[in-house]
mmCIF file of C-alpha atoms in Angstrom:
data_model
loop_
_atom_site.group_PDB
_atom_site.id
_atom_site.type_symbol
_atom_site.label_atom_id
_atom_site.label_comp_id
_atom_site.label_asym_id
_atom_site.label_seq_id
_atom_site.Cartn_x
_atom_site.Cartn_y
_atom_site.Cartn_z
ATOM 1 C CA UNK A 12 25.358 -19.396 4.118
ATOM 2 C CA UNK A 13 24.556 -20.362 0.844
ATOM 3 C CA UNK A 14 26.090 -21.455 -2.346
ATOM 4 C CA UNK A 15 24.672 -22.457 -5.571
ATOM 5 C CA UNK A 16 26.658 -23.853 -8.626
ATOM 6 C CA UNK A 17 26.441 -24.745 -12.090
ATOM 7 C CA UNK A 18 28.818 -26.458 -14.160
ATOM 8 C CA UNK A 19 27.966 -27.684 -17.882
ATOM 9 C CA UNK A 20 29.560 -30.236 -20.376
ATOM 10 C CA UNK A 21 32.182 -31.476 -17.484
ATOM 11 C CA UNK A 22 33.938 -34.048 -19.413
ATOM 12 C CA UNK A 23 34.147 -37.774 -17.276
ATOM 13 C CA UNK A 24 32.333 -40.854 -16.282
ATOM 14 C CA UNK A 25 28.849 -41.122 -15.114
ATOM 15 C CA UNK A 26 29.177 -43.066 -11.616
ATOM 16 C CA UNK A 27 26.244 -44.923 -10.650
ATOM 17 C CA UNK A 28 27.631 -46.334 -7.582
ATOM 18 C CA UNK A 29 30.702 -44.139 -5.704
ATOM 19 C CA UNK A 30 33.544 -45.132 -4.444
ATOM 20 C CA UNK A 31 33.805 -45.421 -0.886
ATOM 21 C CA UNK A 32 37.196 -44.450 0.286
ATOM 22 C CA UNK A 33 37.394 -46.624 4.021
ATOM 23 C CA UNK A 34 38.467 -49.348 1.182
ATOM 24 C CA UNK A 35 41.002 -50.830 -0.400
ATOM 25 C CA UNK A 36 41.027 -50.356 -4.263
ATOM 26 C CA UNK A 37 39.966 -53.614 -4.644
ATOM 27 C CA UNK A 38 39.076 -56.922 -2.139
ATOM 28 C CA UNK A 39 40.784 -59.185 -4.747
ATOM 29 C CA UNK A 40 43.977 -60.380 -2.989
ATOM 30 C CA UNK A 41 47.189 -58.066 -4.269
ATOM 31 C CA UNK A 42 50.297 -57.922 -2.521
ATOM 32 C CA UNK A 43 50.818 -54.399 -3.710
ATOM 33 C CA UNK A 44 48.673 -52.281 -5.654
ATOM 34 C CA UNK A 45 49.298 -48.146 -6.482
ATOM 35 C CA UNK A 46 46.365 -45.694 -7.659
ATOM 36 C CA UNK A 47 45.745 -42.297 -7.959
ATOM 37 C CA UNK A 48 44.277 -39.037 -9.731
ATOM 38 C CA UNK A 49 44.700 -35.645 -10.324
ATOM 39 C CA UNK A 50 42.240 -32.640 -10.061
ATOM 40 C CA UNK A 51 43.407 -29.425 -11.113
ATOM 41 C CA UNK A 52 40.752 -25.539 -11.001
ATOM 42 C CA UNK A 53 40.292 -22.613 -11.670
ATOM 43 C CA UNK A 54 38.531 -20.055 -9.156
ATOM 44 C CA UNK A 55 37.338 -16.781 -9.515
ATOM 45 C CA UNK A 56 35.925 -15.224 -6.147
ATOM 46 C CA UNK A 57 34.241 -12.486 -5.961
ATOM 47 C CA UNK A 58 36.271 -9.964 -4.382
ATOM 48 C CA UNK A 59 40.552 -10.543 -3.313
ATOM 49 C CA UNK A 60 41.170 -12.531 -0.155
ATOM 50 C CA UNK A 61 37.738 -14.102 0.688
ATOM 51 C CA UNK A 62 37.326 -16.880 2.981
ATOM 52 C CA UNK A 63 36.734 -20.088 0.907
ATOM 53 C CA UNK A 64 37.289 -23.375 2.100
ATOM 54 C CA UNK A 65 37.467 -25.912 -1.002
ATOM 55 C CA UNK A 66 41.432 -25.304 -1.560
ATOM 56 C CA UNK A 67 42.240 -22.638 1.311
ATOM 57 C CA UNK A 68 41.262 -18.888 1.434
ATOM 58 C CA UNK A 69 42.072 -16.689 -1.296
ATOM 59 C CA UNK A 70 45.306 -14.796 -0.754
ATOM 60 C CA UNK A 71 44.668 -10.409 0.274
ATOM 61 C CA UNK A 72 45.089 -9.554 -2.773
ATOM 62 C CA UNK A 73 44.081 -12.311 -5.183
ATOM 63 C CA UNK A 74 40.396 -12.755 -6.151
ATOM 64 C CA UNK A 75 41.551 -16.052 -8.891
ATOM 65 C CA UNK A 76 43.856 -18.596 -9.197
ATOM 66 C CA UNK A 77 45.088 -21.839 -10.582
ATOM 67 C CA UNK A 78 45.859 -24.425 -8.056
ATOM 68 C CA UNK A 79 46.105 -28.580 -7.882
ATOM 69 C CA UNK A 80 42.946 -29.175 -6.113
ATOM 70 C CA UNK A 81 43.686 -33.115 -5.329
ATOM 71 C CA UNK A 82 46.823 -35.089 -5.761
ATOM 72 C CA UNK A 83 46.011 -38.660 -5.286
ATOM 73 C CA UNK A 84 48.269 -41.270 -4.544
ATOM 74 C CA UNK A 85 46.480 -44.469 -2.943
ATOM 75 C CA UNK A 86 48.640 -47.465 -1.694
ATOM 76 C CA UNK A 87 46.915 -50.583 -0.404
ATOM 77 C CA UNK A 88 47.515 -54.492 -0.074
ATOM 78 C CA UNK A 89 44.619 -57.459 0.278
ATOM 79 C CA UNK A 90 45.257 -60.934 2.161
ATOM 80 C CA UNK A 91 42.822 -62.827 2.947
ATOM 81 C CA UNK A 92 42.281 -61.755 6.409
ATOM 82 C CA UNK A 93 43.361 -57.964 6.058
ATOM 83 C CA UNK A 94 43.509 -55.007 4.432
ATOM 84 C CA UNK A 95 45.894 -52.240 4.624
ATOM 85 C CA UNK A 96 45.758 -48.977 2.813
ATOM 86 C CA UNK A 97 47.816 -45.606 2.578
ATOM 87 C CA UNK A 98 46.495 -42.370 0.016
ATOM 88 C CA UNK A 99 48.374 -39.280 0.195
ATOM 89 C CA UNK A 100 47.686 -35.878 -1.534
ATOM 90 C CA UNK A 101 50.109 -33.804 -3.028
ATOM 91 C CA UNK A 102 49.169 -30.299 -3.984
ATOM 92 C CA UNK A 103 51.240 -26.834 -4.330
ATOM 93 C CA UNK A 104 51.022 -26.722 -0.668
ATOM 94 C CA UNK A 105 52.574 -29.754 0.707
ATOM 95 C CA UNK A 106 52.273 -33.463 0.866
ATOM 96 C CA UNK A 107 49.938 -35.080 3.320
ATOM 97 C CA UNK A 108 48.787 -38.250 4.998
ATOM 98 C CA UNK A 109 45.411 -38.903 4.078
ATOM 99 C CA UNK A 110 44.096 -42.228 4.846
ATOM 100 C CA UNK A 111 46.188 -45.347 6.761
ATOM 101 C CA UNK A 112 44.510 -47.924 8.399
ATOM 102 C CA UNK A 113 43.967 -51.300 8.200
ATOM 103 C CA UNK A 114 41.289 -53.786 8.306
ATOM 104 C CA UNK A 115 40.463 -57.335 9.678
ATOM 105 C CA UNK A 116 37.691 -59.189 8.662
ATOM 106 C CA UNK A 117 37.756 -63.673 8.334
ATOM 107 C CA UNK A 118 36.891 -65.021 5.351
ATOM 108 C CA UNK A 119 33.552 -67.016 6.707
ATOM 109 C CA UNK A 120 32.145 -63.496 7.538
ATOM 110 C CA UNK A 121 32.931 -61.118 4.605
ATOM 111 C CA UNK A 122 30.714 -59.295 5.509
ATOM 112 C CA UNK A 123 32.114 -58.293 8.723
ATOM 113 C CA UNK A 124 34.831 -56.173 9.061
ATOM 114 C CA UNK A 125 37.247 -54.009 11.638
ATOM 115 C CA UNK A 126 39.086 -50.980 10.781
ATOM 116 C CA UNK A 127 41.279 -48.878 12.916
ATOM 117 C CA UNK A 128 43.524 -45.966 11.531
ATOM 118 C CA UNK A 129 42.816 -42.848 9.824
ATOM 119 C CA UNK A 130 39.940 -43.195 7.621
ATOM 120 C CA UNK A 131 36.960 -41.329 6.786
ATOM 121 C CA UNK A 132 34.063 -41.075 9.135
ATOM 122 C CA UNK A 133 31.038 -43.060 8.891
ATOM 123 C CA UNK A 134 28.462 -40.169 8.643
ATOM 124 C CA UNK A 135 25.996 -39.617 5.693
ATOM 125 C CA UNK A 136 27.006 -40.097 2.198
ATOM 126 C CA UNK A 137 29.095 -38.215 0.724
ATOM 127 C CA UNK A 138 31.875 -37.719 3.302
ATOM 128 C CA UNK A 139 32.541 -41.066 2.820
ATOM 129 C CA UNK A 140 33.051 -40.929 -1.784
ATOM 130 C CA UNK A 141 36.302 -40.001 -2.906
ATOM 131 C CA UNK A 142 35.906 -37.440 -4.676
ATOM 132 C CA UNK A 143 37.199 -38.896 -7.737
ATOM 133 C CA UNK A 144 33.381 -40.737 -8.290
ATOM 134 C CA UNK A 145 31.243 -38.248 -6.640
ATOM 135 C CA UNK A 146 28.963 -36.152 -8.714
ATOM 136 C CA UNK A 147 30.260 -32.988 -7.815
ATOM 137 C CA UNK A 148 34.046 -32.840 -6.618
ATOM 138 C CA UNK A 149 33.302 -30.555 -3.620
ATOM 139 C CA UNK A 150 31.512 -31.962 -0.943
ATOM 140 C CA UNK A 151 28.488 -29.262 0.933
ATOM 141 C CA UNK A 152 30.034 -26.351 3.234
ATOM 142 C CA UNK A 153 27.962 -27.518 6.250
ATOM 143 C CA UNK A 154 30.306 -30.514 6.077
ATOM 144 C CA UNK A 155 33.651 -28.488 5.040
ATOM 145 C CA UNK A 156 32.432 -26.835 8.618
ATOM 146 C CA UNK A 157 31.916 -30.000 11.076
ATOM 147 C CA UNK A 158 34.311 -32.328 9.792
ATOM 148 C CA UNK A 159 37.672 -30.415 7.626
ATOM 149 C CA UNK A 160 39.319 -33.235 5.383
ATOM 150 C CA UNK A 161 36.325 -35.270 6.219
ATOM 151 C CA UNK A 162 38.968 -38.280 8.500
ATOM 152 C CA UNK A 163 39.855 -39.313 12.124
ATOM 153 C CA UNK A 164 41.663 -41.516 13.993
ATOM 154 C CA UNK A 165 40.396 -44.176 15.949
ATOM 155 C CA UNK A 166 38.557 -47.635 15.211
ATOM 156 C CA UNK A 167 35.003 -48.737 13.072
ATOM 157 C CA UNK A 168 33.037 -51.640 13.042
ATOM 158 C CA UNK A 169 31.284 -52.383 9.496
ATOM 159 C CA UNK A 170 28.647 -54.864 8.644
ATOM 160 C CA UNK A 171 28.127 -54.811 4.711
ATOM 161 C CA UNK A 172 25.987 -58.629 4.108
ATOM 162 C CA UNK A 173 25.049 -59.778 0.868
ATOM 163 C CA UNK A 174 22.510 -62.224 -0.131
ATOM 164 C CA UNK A 175 19.015 -61.130 0.517
ATOM 165 C CA UNK A 176 20.034 -58.640 2.596
ATOM 166 C CA UNK A 177 23.171 -56.647 0.532
ATOM 167 C CA UNK A 178 20.795 -53.867 0.861
ATOM 168 C CA UNK A 179 21.807 -53.140 4.036
ATOM 169 C CA UNK A 180 25.424 -51.282 5.335
ATOM 170 C CA UNK A 181 26.102 -50.285 8.713
ATOM 171 C CA UNK A 182 28.755 -48.535 10.408
ATOM 172 C CA UNK A 183 29.860 -47.868 13.881
ATOM 173 C CA UNK A 184 32.978 -46.170 14.820
ATOM 174 C CA UNK A 185 34.734 -44.629 17.757
ATOM 175 C CA UNK A 186 37.010 -41.332 17.161
ATOM 176 C CA UNK A 187 39.134 -38.752 19.045
ATOM 177 C CA UNK A 188 37.075 -36.112 17.342
ATOM 178 C CA UNK A 189 40.048 -34.176 16.983
ATOM 179 C CA UNK A 190 40.652 -34.692 12.715
ATOM 180 C CA UNK A 191 42.406 -35.510 10.049
ATOM 181 C CA UNK A 192 46.044 -34.136 10.812
ATOM 182 C CA UNK A 193 45.891 -33.602 15.251
ATOM 183 C CA UNK A 194 46.331 -35.606 17.788
ATOM 184 C CA UNK A 195 43.564 -36.199 20.873
ATOM 185 C CA UNK A 196 43.491 -32.949 22.917
ATOM 186 C CA UNK A 197 40.838 -34.956 26.210
ATOM 187 C CA UNK A 198 39.884 -37.984 27.065
ATOM 188 C CA UNK A 199 36.847 -38.199 25.579
ATOM 189 C CA UNK A 200 35.625 -40.306 22.043
ATOM 190 C CA UNK A 201 33.375 -39.446 20.026
ATOM 191 C CA UNK A 202 30.736 -42.252 18.626
ATOM 192 C CA UNK A 203 29.578 -42.397 14.985
ATOM 193 C CA UNK A 204 26.899 -44.261 13.211
ATOM 194 C CA UNK A 205 25.103 -44.622 9.965
ATOM 195 C CA UNK A 206 22.765 -46.935 8.700
ATOM 196 C CA UNK A 207 22.326 -46.575 4.191
ATOM 197 C CA UNK A 208 20.326 -49.366 2.332
ATOM 198 C CA UNK A 209 20.937 -49.063 -1.416
ATOM 199 C CA UNK A 210 18.455 -50.679 -3.849
ATOM 200 C CA UNK A 211 19.620 -51.604 -7.388
ATOM 201 C CA UNK A 212 17.328 -52.482 -10.729
ATOM 202 C CA UNK A 213 13.934 -51.012 -9.804
ATOM 203 C CA UNK A 214 11.391 -51.119 -12.261
ATOM 204 C CA UNK A 215 12.828 -53.522 -15.231
ATOM 205 C CA UNK A 216 16.610 -52.565 -14.295
ATOM 206 C CA UNK A 217 16.270 -49.007 -14.783
ATOM 207 C CA UNK A 218 15.649 -47.227 -11.199
ATOM 208 C CA UNK A 219 18.052 -47.445 -8.068
ATOM 209 C CA UNK A 220 16.961 -45.578 -4.862
ATOM 210 C CA UNK A 221 19.395 -45.248 -1.632
ATOM 211 C CA UNK A 222 18.681 -43.863 1.428
ATOM 212 C CA UNK A 223 20.409 -43.691 4.962
ATOM 213 C CA UNK A 224 20.417 -41.521 8.699
ATOM 214 C CA UNK A 225 23.191 -41.160 10.551
ATOM 215 C CA UNK A 226 24.333 -39.390 14.124
ATOM 216 C CA UNK A 227 27.570 -38.367 15.845
ATOM 217 C CA UNK A 228 27.699 -37.964 19.495
ATOM 218 C CA UNK A 229 30.341 -35.903 20.688
ATOM 219 C CA UNK A 230 31.826 -33.099 23.159
ATOM 220 C CA UNK A 231 34.166 -30.340 23.480
ATOM 221 C CA UNK A 232 36.473 -29.828 26.135
ATOM 222 C CA UNK A 233 35.241 -25.704 27.691
ATOM 223 C CA UNK A 234 39.095 -24.484 28.802
ATOM 224 C CA UNK A 235 37.373 -22.165 30.983
ATOM 225 C CA UNK A 236 34.712 -20.870 33.527
ATOM 226 C CA UNK A 237 31.885 -19.876 30.755
ATOM 227 C CA UNK A 238 30.297 -21.090 28.278
ATOM 228 C CA UNK A 239 27.340 -19.831 26.500
ATOM 229 C CA UNK A 240 24.046 -21.730 25.166
ATOM 230 C CA UNK A 241 21.413 -20.055 22.581
ATOM 231 C CA UNK A 242 18.387 -18.291 23.724
ATOM 232 C CA UNK A 243 15.500 -16.489 22.119
ATOM 233 C CA UNK A 244 18.104 -12.945 22.300
ATOM 234 C CA UNK A 245 21.254 -14.317 21.199
ATOM 235 C CA UNK A 246 23.066 -16.349 23.875
ATOM 236 C CA UNK A 247 23.216 -16.869 27.821
ATOM 237 C CA UNK A 248 26.179 -16.791 30.197
ATOM 238 C CA UNK A 249 27.012 -19.918 31.757
ATOM 239 C CA UNK A 250 30.213 -18.786 34.868
ATOM 240 C CA UNK A 251 30.991 -21.206 37.013
ATOM 241 C CA UNK A 252 34.554 -22.894 38.807
ATOM 242 C CA UNK A 253 32.582 -26.339 37.282
ATOM 243 C CA UNK A 254 32.493 -25.301 34.200
ATOM 244 C CA UNK A 255 36.483 -25.764 33.367
ATOM 245 C CA UNK A 256 37.072 -29.134 31.820
ATOM 246 C CA UNK A 257 32.886 -29.387 31.170
ATOM 247 C CA UNK A 258 31.776 -31.367 27.849
ATOM 248 C CA UNK A 259 29.799 -28.968 25.566
ATOM 249 C CA UNK A 260 27.796 -31.693 22.984
ATOM 250 C CA UNK A 261 29.172 -31.568 20.023
ATOM 251 C CA UNK A 262 25.783 -33.627 18.827
ATOM 252 C CA UNK A 263 24.435 -34.467 14.592
ATOM 253 C CA UNK A 264 21.557 -35.889 12.920
ATOM 254 C CA UNK A 265 21.381 -36.434 9.066
ATOM 255 C CA UNK A 266 19.107 -38.376 6.746
ATOM 256 C CA UNK A 267 20.140 -39.016 3.488
ATOM 257 C CA UNK A 268 18.510 -40.080 -0.368
ATOM 258 C CA UNK A 269 20.361 -40.615 -3.647
ATOM 259 C CA UNK A 270 17.764 -41.161 -6.586
ATOM 260 C CA UNK A 271 18.669 -42.412 -10.413
ATOM 261 C CA UNK A 272 16.882 -43.340 -13.961
ATOM 262 C CA UNK A 273 18.246 -44.854 -16.524
ATOM 263 C CA UNK A 274 16.846 -43.060 -19.232
ATOM 264 C CA UNK A 275 17.620 -42.917 -23.479
ATOM 265 C CA UNK A 276 18.807 -39.432 -23.136
ATOM 266 C CA UNK A 277 21.448 -40.793 -20.273
ATOM 267 C CA UNK A 278 21.423 -41.523 -17.089
ATOM 268 C CA UNK A 279 19.822 -38.899 -14.567
ATOM 269 C CA UNK A 280 20.396 -38.783 -10.750
ATOM 270 C CA UNK A 281 19.174 -37.001 -7.847
ATOM 271 C CA UNK A 282 21.155 -36.182 -4.521
ATOM 272 C CA UNK A 283 20.098 -34.937 -1.517
ATOM 273 C CA UNK A 284 21.339 -34.659 2.546
ATOM 274 C CA UNK A 285 20.272 -32.989 5.438
ATOM 275 C CA UNK A 286 22.390 -32.183 8.813
ATOM 276 C CA UNK A 287 21.253 -30.567 11.817
ATOM 277 C CA UNK A 288 21.685 -30.477 15.610
ATOM 278 C CA UNK A 289 24.407 -29.175 18.045
ATOM 279 C CA UNK A 290 27.880 -27.414 17.207
ATOM 280 C CA UNK A 291 30.055 -25.602 20.528
ATOM 281 C CA UNK A 292 32.187 -22.903 18.256
ATOM 282 C CA UNK A 293 34.186 -19.684 19.573
ATOM 283 C CA UNK A 294 33.060 -16.107 19.274
ATOM 284 C CA UNK A 295 33.927 -14.032 15.622
ATOM 285 C CA UNK A 296 36.341 -11.263 15.649
ATOM 286 C CA UNK A 297 39.011 -10.064 13.523
ATOM 287 C CA UNK A 298 41.523 -12.685 13.822
ATOM 288 C CA UNK A 299 38.464 -16.058 13.509
ATOM 289 C CA UNK A 300 35.910 -14.832 10.246
ATOM 290 C CA UNK A 301 32.725 -15.671 9.874
ATOM 291 C CA UNK A 302 32.130 -19.564 9.760
ATOM 292 C CA UNK A 303 36.021 -20.269 11.162
ATOM 293 C CA UNK A 304 34.043 -19.262 14.344
ATOM 294 C CA UNK A 305 32.101 -22.913 13.855
ATOM 295 C CA UNK A 306 34.657 -24.546 12.322
ATOM 296 C CA UNK A 307 35.045 -28.152 14.205
ATOM 297 C CA UNK A 308 38.651 -27.644 16.395
ATOM 298 C CA UNK A 309 41.868 -29.667 16.604
ATOM 299 C CA UNK A 310 43.585 -28.321 19.052
ATOM 300 C CA UNK A 311 42.098 -27.184 22.649
ATOM 301 C CA UNK A 312 40.074 -24.051 22.413
ATOM 302 C CA UNK A 313 41.355 -21.681 25.017
ATOM 303 C CA UNK A 314 38.201 -18.880 25.119
ATOM 304 C CA UNK A 315 34.890 -19.475 26.155
ATOM 305 C CA UNK A 316 32.871 -22.027 24.041
ATOM 306 C CA UNK A 317 29.410 -21.519 22.220
ATOM 307 C CA UNK A 318 27.012 -23.941 21.779
ATOM 308 C CA UNK A 319 24.995 -23.213 18.290
ATOM 309 C CA UNK A 320 22.233 -24.722 16.435
ATOM 310 C CA UNK A 321 22.761 -25.444 13.054
ATOM 311 C CA UNK A 322 21.291 -27.075 10.366
ATOM 312 C CA UNK A 323 22.555 -27.907 6.474
ATOM 313 C CA UNK A 324 21.858 -29.577 3.274
ATOM 314 C CA UNK A 325 22.844 -29.522 -0.447
ATOM 315 C CA UNK A 326 20.814 -31.162 -3.625
ATOM 316 C CA UNK A 327 22.569 -32.597 -6.861
ATOM 317 C CA UNK A 328 21.518 -33.217 -9.877
ATOM 318 C CA UNK A 329 23.523 -35.117 -12.500
ATOM 319 C CA UNK A 330 22.353 -35.687 -16.473
ATOM 320 C CA UNK A 331 24.494 -38.323 -18.336
ATOM 321 C CA UNK A 332 24.722 -36.233 -21.945
ATOM 322 C CA UNK A 333 23.548 -39.194 -24.223
ATOM 323 C CA UNK A 334 26.109 -41.370 -23.069
ATOM 324 C CA UNK A 335 28.718 -39.324 -24.060
ATOM 325 C CA UNK A 336 30.935 -39.561 -21.102
ATOM 326 C CA UNK A 337 30.107 -35.513 -20.689
ATOM 327 C CA UNK A 338 27.753 -34.954 -17.420
ATOM 328 C CA UNK A 339 25.584 -31.428 -16.800
ATOM 329 C CA UNK A 340 26.242 -31.046 -13.173
ATOM 330 C CA UNK A 341 23.944 -28.179 -10.864
ATOM 331 C CA UNK A 342 24.434 -28.718 -6.946
ATOM 332 C CA UNK A 343 23.319 -26.207 -4.213
ATOM 333 C CA UNK A 344 24.145 -26.480 -0.173
ATOM 334 C CA UNK A 345 22.542 -23.994 2.213
ATOM 335 C CA UNK A 346 24.369 -23.966 5.607
#
């Protein structure tokens, strides 16, 4: 599936350093701080009733709509040793809990922190950044399929040192694997790792460079006696009593790159990310449209699993127009 989008003359600031969702609004000690933002949207589809992850599928008789895409309210408090964050999302579909986590740290080791609760999976570049700060408000289709709503329940250790190694960011998380709004449906846990480097103020403070790599190692429980693996002509069936309860691998690997340059016309930035791996899914059908057959599960799948190879990437180009606060964006993604 390919998707190309061109957005011109968007009103809003160009933000050089995106805001991490897995953090309070500020690490300065405070009792209660409330922040938020609202994004409204008009969407036009090629035909009524199409599948669309961004904002949900279209109604069967509608090919265009106005909607509240996001209505975020974030509440947090910070003291010397901890941070507590809650974030809600209010749209025409109701109110949902988006984030709820606590972070622990010691003043002598400010770069080291422990996070527990519901938080963004620390995979890649765009997953952890708020849509209020990302260049393009919607994440690529590959991430909407692999990690719908981006969050999961678990624990995470993060190392973001300062000083001579301030360019380094390291995160390692252990999560349920069942996603944002579901309890764990088996005893297996998924491991996520992310290593990122960021170099600001290069080339006489005009060039900003970032890059990194990530992995996701998990599994999906097979609830039947049969599962399928790909071959050159389609799929091979594996049938055995021992396959009921078997853990089918869910493994991703990714790499990302960000380049930003300050010039006389305004800031120009290019960002890209590539991810590939193995994704368990189910067979498509009348009730399971195309991409939903490979979407990550929030409950135990009850039909045969299909282990599929995949890859995907996105390209984002952002150009600030003469430092006016108006930006032009081009986004292209493939999955």
